[in-house]
Amino acid sequence: PKRGFNVPVNQLLAGPLRPLADQLCRSEADVFHPFLRPDAVRQFWAEHRSGRIDRGYLIWALLTLAVRRDQLGSRLSYA
């Protein structure tokens, strides 16, 4: 039978995607406003990086949102 596979999110966030995650979830978290509170995004990233809480899949979704929002630019509307 066919089986899916899991993306190694935590390994990616600790490795090649860490600079992007640091940039978007810490210093440029305002990119998520008005959809999400930037301070909450920073807290999620800090919790994940410290190892207290595994928020890998949440951070993955946030990175996807941030990159897509950047691609859409002004065409993205929240109204």
N, CA, C and O atoms as a DFTB+ gen file, in Angstrom:
316 C
 N C O
     1  1       0.825      -1.201       0.000
     2  2       0.000       0.000       0.000
     3  2       0.865       1.259       0.000
     4  3       1.990       1.264       0.499
     5  1       0.311       2.315      -0.569
     6  2       1.023       3.589      -0.599
     7  2       1.058       4.196       0.795
     8  3       0.122       4.060       1.582
     9  1       2.147       4.858       1.069
    10  2       2.295       5.541       2.353
    11  2       2.881       6.918       2.106
    12  3       3.740       7.107       1.245
    13  1       2.398       7.866       2.876
    14  2       2.950       9.202       2.802
    15  2       4.265       9.270       3.552
    16  3       4.718       8.283       4.131
    17  1       4.850      10.408       3.536
    18  2       6.086      10.592       4.293
    19  2       6.029      11.955       4.974
    20  3       5.384      12.886       4.493
    21  1       6.704      12.043       6.076
    22  2       6.757      13.294       6.813
    23  2       7.931      14.130       6.334
    24  3       9.021      13.618       6.080
    25  1       7.688      15.406       6.218
    26  2       8.764      16.345       5.911
    27  2       9.592      16.512       7.184
    28  3       9.020      16.702       8.257
    29  1      10.902      16.446       7.097
    30  2      11.738      16.599       8.299
    31  2      11.820      18.061       8.739
    32  3      12.874      18.693       8.680
    33  1      10.674      18.571       9.180
    34  2      10.543      19.989       9.495
    35  2      11.562      20.448      10.534
    36  3      12.244      21.452      10.329
    37  1      11.672      19.735      11.628
    38  2      12.575      20.179      12.685
    39  2      14.034      20.187      12.225
    40  3      14.799      21.072      12.610
    41  1      14.422      19.217      11.413
    42  2      15.787      19.200      10.893
    43  2      16.011      20.376       9.939
    44  3      17.083      20.981       9.936
    45  1      15.006      20.693       9.138
    46  2      15.131      21.819       8.219
    47  2      15.220      23.147       8.978
    48  3      16.005      24.026       8.623
    49  1      14.397      23.278      10.035
    50  2      14.409      24.518      10.812
    51  2      15.683      24.679      11.625
    52  3      16.079      25.802      11.937
    53  1      16.329      23.576      11.972
    54  2      17.589      23.638      12.703
    55  2      18.773      23.779      11.753
    56  3      19.869      24.156      12.169
    57  1      18.549      23.477      10.481
    58  2      19.626      23.502       9.500
    59  2      19.456      24.604       8.476
    60  3      19.576      25.785       8.801
    61  1      19.175      24.218       7.227
    62  2      19.195      25.200       6.139
    63  2      18.126      26.295       6.216
    64  3      18.315      27.373       5.653
    65  1      17.018      26.040       6.897
    66  2      15.974      27.069       6.983
    67  2      16.081      27.948       8.225
    68  3      15.273      28.858       8.412
    69  1      17.063      27.684       9.067
    70  2      17.170      28.463      10.308
    71  2      17.386      29.960      10.064
    72  3      16.753      30.775      10.735
    73  1      18.251      30.346       9.136
    74  2      18.402      31.787       8.894
    75  2      17.096      32.453       8.435
    76  3      16.778      33.560       8.872
    77  1      16.351      31.790       7.568
    78  2      15.077      32.339       7.109
    79  2      14.080      32.420       8.258
    80  3      13.387      33.425       8.413
    81  1      14.008      31.367       9.061
    82  2      13.092      31.362      10.199
    83  2      13.480      32.434      11.208
    84  3      12.612      33.128      11.737
    85  1      14.775      32.575      11.478
    86  2      15.239      33.637      12.377
    87  2      14.827      35.009      11.857
    88  3      14.337      35.852      12.608
    89  1      15.028      35.212      10.592
    90  2      14.718      36.506       9.983
    91  2      13.227      36.806      10.067
    92  3      12.833      37.888      10.501
    93  1      12.400      35.854       9.653
    94  2      10.966      36.113       9.573
    95  2      10.246      36.008      10.909
    96  3       9.277      36.731      11.144
    97  1      10.691      35.138      11.771
    98  2       9.982      34.920      13.034
    99  2      10.534      35.753      14.181
   100  3       9.932      35.812      15.252
   101  1      11.659      36.386      13.966
   102  2      12.219      37.172      15.059
   103  2      12.316      38.635      14.645
   104  3      11.568      39.472      15.150
   105  1      13.219      38.945      13.742
   106  2      13.463      40.354      13.439
   107  2      12.421      40.963      12.500
   108  3      12.171      42.166      12.561
   109  1      11.819      40.162      11.642
   110  2      10.837      40.698      10.695
   111  2       9.448      40.110      10.920
   112  3       8.696      39.915       9.966
   113  1       9.106      39.828      12.166
   114  2       7.808      39.214      12.461
   115  2       6.637      40.117      12.102
   116  3       5.502      39.648      12.012
   117  1       6.893      41.395      11.898
   118  2       5.811      42.303      11.518
   119  2       5.196      41.932      10.171
   120  3       4.107      42.399       9.839
   121  1       5.881      41.102       9.399
   122  2       5.340      40.662       8.117
   123  2       4.008      39.924       8.303
   124  3       3.219      39.832       7.363
   125  1       3.757      39.408       9.489
   126  2       2.531      38.656       9.749
   127  2       1.352      39.541      10.136
   128  3       0.208      39.087      10.158
   129  1       1.634      40.801      10.441
   130  2       0.567      41.737      10.797
   131  2      -0.207      42.113       9.551
   132  3       0.441      42.356       8.534
   133  1      -1.482      42.183       9.528
   134  2      -2.485      42.146      10.581
   135  2      -3.087      40.760      10.808
   136  3      -4.039      40.616      11.575
   137  1      -2.544      39.752      10.152
   138  2      -3.115      38.409      10.280
   139  2      -2.804      37.768      11.630
   140  3      -3.643      37.080      12.210
   141  1      -1.588      38.004      12.120
   142  2      -1.130      37.428      13.389
   143  2      -0.405      38.500      14.186
   144  3       0.112      39.466      13.625
   145  1      -0.372      38.320      15.485
   146  2       0.366      39.241      16.345
   147  2       1.861      38.921      16.249
   148  3       2.274      37.807      16.573
   149  1       2.666      39.878      15.811
   150  2       4.107      39.624      15.688
   151  2       4.755      39.143      16.979
   152  3       5.658      38.308      16.933
   153  1       4.316      39.652      18.132
   154  2       4.904      39.212      19.393
   155  2       4.605      37.746      19.671
   156  3       5.422      37.055      20.280
   157  1       3.452      37.264      19.235
   158  2       3.116      35.844      19.401
   159  2       4.002      34.984      18.510
   160  3       4.451      33.917      18.926
   161  1       4.256      35.442      17.288
   162  2       5.135      34.711      16.368
   163  2       6.539      34.622      16.957
   164  3       7.166      33.564      16.910
   165  1       7.029      35.717      17.507
   166  2       8.356      35.707      18.144
   167  2       8.394      34.718      19.310
   168  3       9.378      34.001      19.497
   169  1       7.317      34.688      20.087
   170  2       7.256      33.767      21.222
   171  2       7.251      32.314      20.747
   172  3       7.956      31.478      21.313
   173  1       6.465      32.006      19.717
   174  2       6.441      30.636      19.180
   175  2       7.832      30.200      18.740
   176  3       8.255      29.079      19.025
   177  1       8.547      31.087      18.044
   178  2       9.882      30.758      17.551
   179  2      10.852      30.555      18.715
   180  3      11.667      29.632      18.698
   181  1      10.760      31.424      19.726
   182  2      11.637      31.294      20.897
   183  2      11.373      29.988      21.633
   184  3      12.316      29.320      22.058
   185  1      10.115      29.616      21.791
   186  2       9.769      28.358      22.452
   187  2      10.298      27.167      21.666
   188  3      10.813      26.210      22.243
   189  1      10.167      27.234      20.350
   190  2      10.634      26.129      19.513
   191  2      12.157      26.014      19.575
   192  3      12.696      24.921      19.749
   193  1      12.838      27.134      19.433
   194  2      14.308      27.109      19.440
   195  2      14.878      26.643      20.765
   196  3      15.932      26.007      20.802
   197  1      14.187      26.956      21.858
   198  2      14.677      26.545      23.177
   199  2      14.448      25.058      23.428
   200  3      15.059      24.474      24.324
   201  1      13.571      24.449      22.639
   202  2      13.257      23.033      22.833
   203  2      12.158      22.793      23.853
   204  3      11.811      21.646      24.134
   205  1      11.606      23.864      24.411
   206  2      10.530      23.698      25.399
   207  2       9.277      23.109      24.771
   208  3       8.628      22.241      25.355
   209  1       8.940      23.589      23.570
   210  2       7.733      23.127      22.878
   211  2       8.088      22.899      21.416
   212  3       8.741      23.732      20.788
   213  1       7.654      21.766      20.882
   214  2       7.883      21.483      19.467
   215  2       6.819      22.206      18.653
   216  3       5.671      21.769      18.582
   217  1       7.205      23.291      18.056
   218  2       6.295      24.065      17.219
   219  2       6.741      24.024      15.753
   220  3       6.463      24.944      14.984
   221  1       7.428      22.960      15.386
   222  2       7.982      22.852      14.044
   223  2       6.964      23.017      12.934
   224  3       7.191      23.776      11.992
   225  1       5.848      22.320      13.033
   226  2       4.856      22.406      11.961
   227  2       4.165      23.763      11.939
   228  3       3.777      24.238      10.872
   229  1       4.009      24.388      13.089
   230  2       3.453      25.740      13.132
   231  2       4.418      26.722      12.471
   232  3       4.004      27.552      11.662
   233  1       5.691      26.628      12.812
   234  2       6.691      27.515      12.217
   235  2       6.768      27.289      10.707
   236  3       6.906      28.241       9.939
   237  1       6.679      26.045      10.292
   238  2       6.674      25.713       8.853
   239  2       5.523      26.435       8.154
   240  3       5.710      27.025       7.090
   241  1       4.334      26.387       8.753
   242  2       3.163      27.060       8.179
   243  2       3.366      28.576       8.163
   244  3       2.984      29.239       7.198
   245  1       3.959      29.126       9.213
   246  2       4.215      30.562       9.260
   247  2       5.204      30.992       8.185
   248  3       5.028      32.035       7.555
   249  1       6.240      30.193       7.976
   250  2       7.207      30.513       6.921
   251  2       6.548      30.473       5.553
   252  3       6.812      31.321       4.701
   253  1       5.692      29.487       5.349
   254  2       4.975      29.380       4.083
   255  2       4.103      30.616       3.855
   256  3       4.080      31.175       2.759
   257  1       3.386      31.036       4.903
   258  2       2.555      32.234       4.811
   259  2       3.399      33.465       4.499
   260  3       3.036      34.260       3.633
   261  1       4.510      33.628       5.188
   262  2       5.356      34.806       4.991
   263  2       5.945      34.854       3.585
   264  3       5.966      35.909       2.951
   265  1       6.418      33.720       3.107
   266  2       7.007      33.685       1.762
   267  2       5.936      33.945       0.712
   268  3       6.170      34.682      -0.245
   269  1       4.776      33.350       0.884
   270  2       3.690      33.556      -0.084
   271  2       3.199      34.997      -0.050
   272  3       2.909      35.584      -1.092
   273  1       3.107      35.561       1.139
   274  2       2.672      36.957       1.245
   275  2       3.676      37.862       0.548
   276  3       3.293      38.821      -0.122
   277  1       4.947      37.563       0.703
   278  2       5.987      38.345       0.037
   279  2       5.855      38.221      -1.482
   280  3       6.047      39.201      -2.202
   281  1       5.533      37.034      -1.965
   282  2       5.374      36.815      -3.411
   283  2       4.178      37.588      -3.964
   284  3       4.240      38.129      -5.068
   285  1       3.089      37.638      -3.193
   286  2       1.879      38.302      -3.647
   287  2       1.955      39.826      -3.500
   288  3       1.291      40.565      -4.226
   289  1       2.763      40.271      -2.563
   290  2       2.938      41.700      -2.358
   291  2       1.629      42.405      -2.084
   292  3       0.851      41.978      -1.230
   293  1       1.388      43.474      -2.800
   294  2       0.212      44.305      -2.560
   295  2      -1.077      43.641      -3.053
   296  3      -2.163      44.141      -2.761
   297  1      -0.990      42.551      -3.778
   298  2      -2.204      41.885      -4.254
   299  2      -2.909      41.134      -3.130
   300  3      -4.071      40.754      -3.273
   301  1      -2.217      40.919      -2.016
   302  2      -2.816      40.221      -0.884
   303  2      -3.620      41.201      -0.062
   304  3      -3.112      42.234       0.373
   305  1      -4.872      40.869       0.145
   306  2      -5.765      41.728       0.917
   307  2      -6.369      40.944       2.049
   308  3      -6.654      39.755       1.904
   309  1      -6.568      41.590       3.170
   310  2      -7.203      40.914       4.304
   311  2      -8.606      41.433       4.514
   312  3      -9.274      41.009       5.457
   313  1      -9.071      42.321       3.687
   314  2     -10.433      42.876       3.839
   315  2     -11.466      41.990       3.185
   316  3     -12.656      42.303       3.216
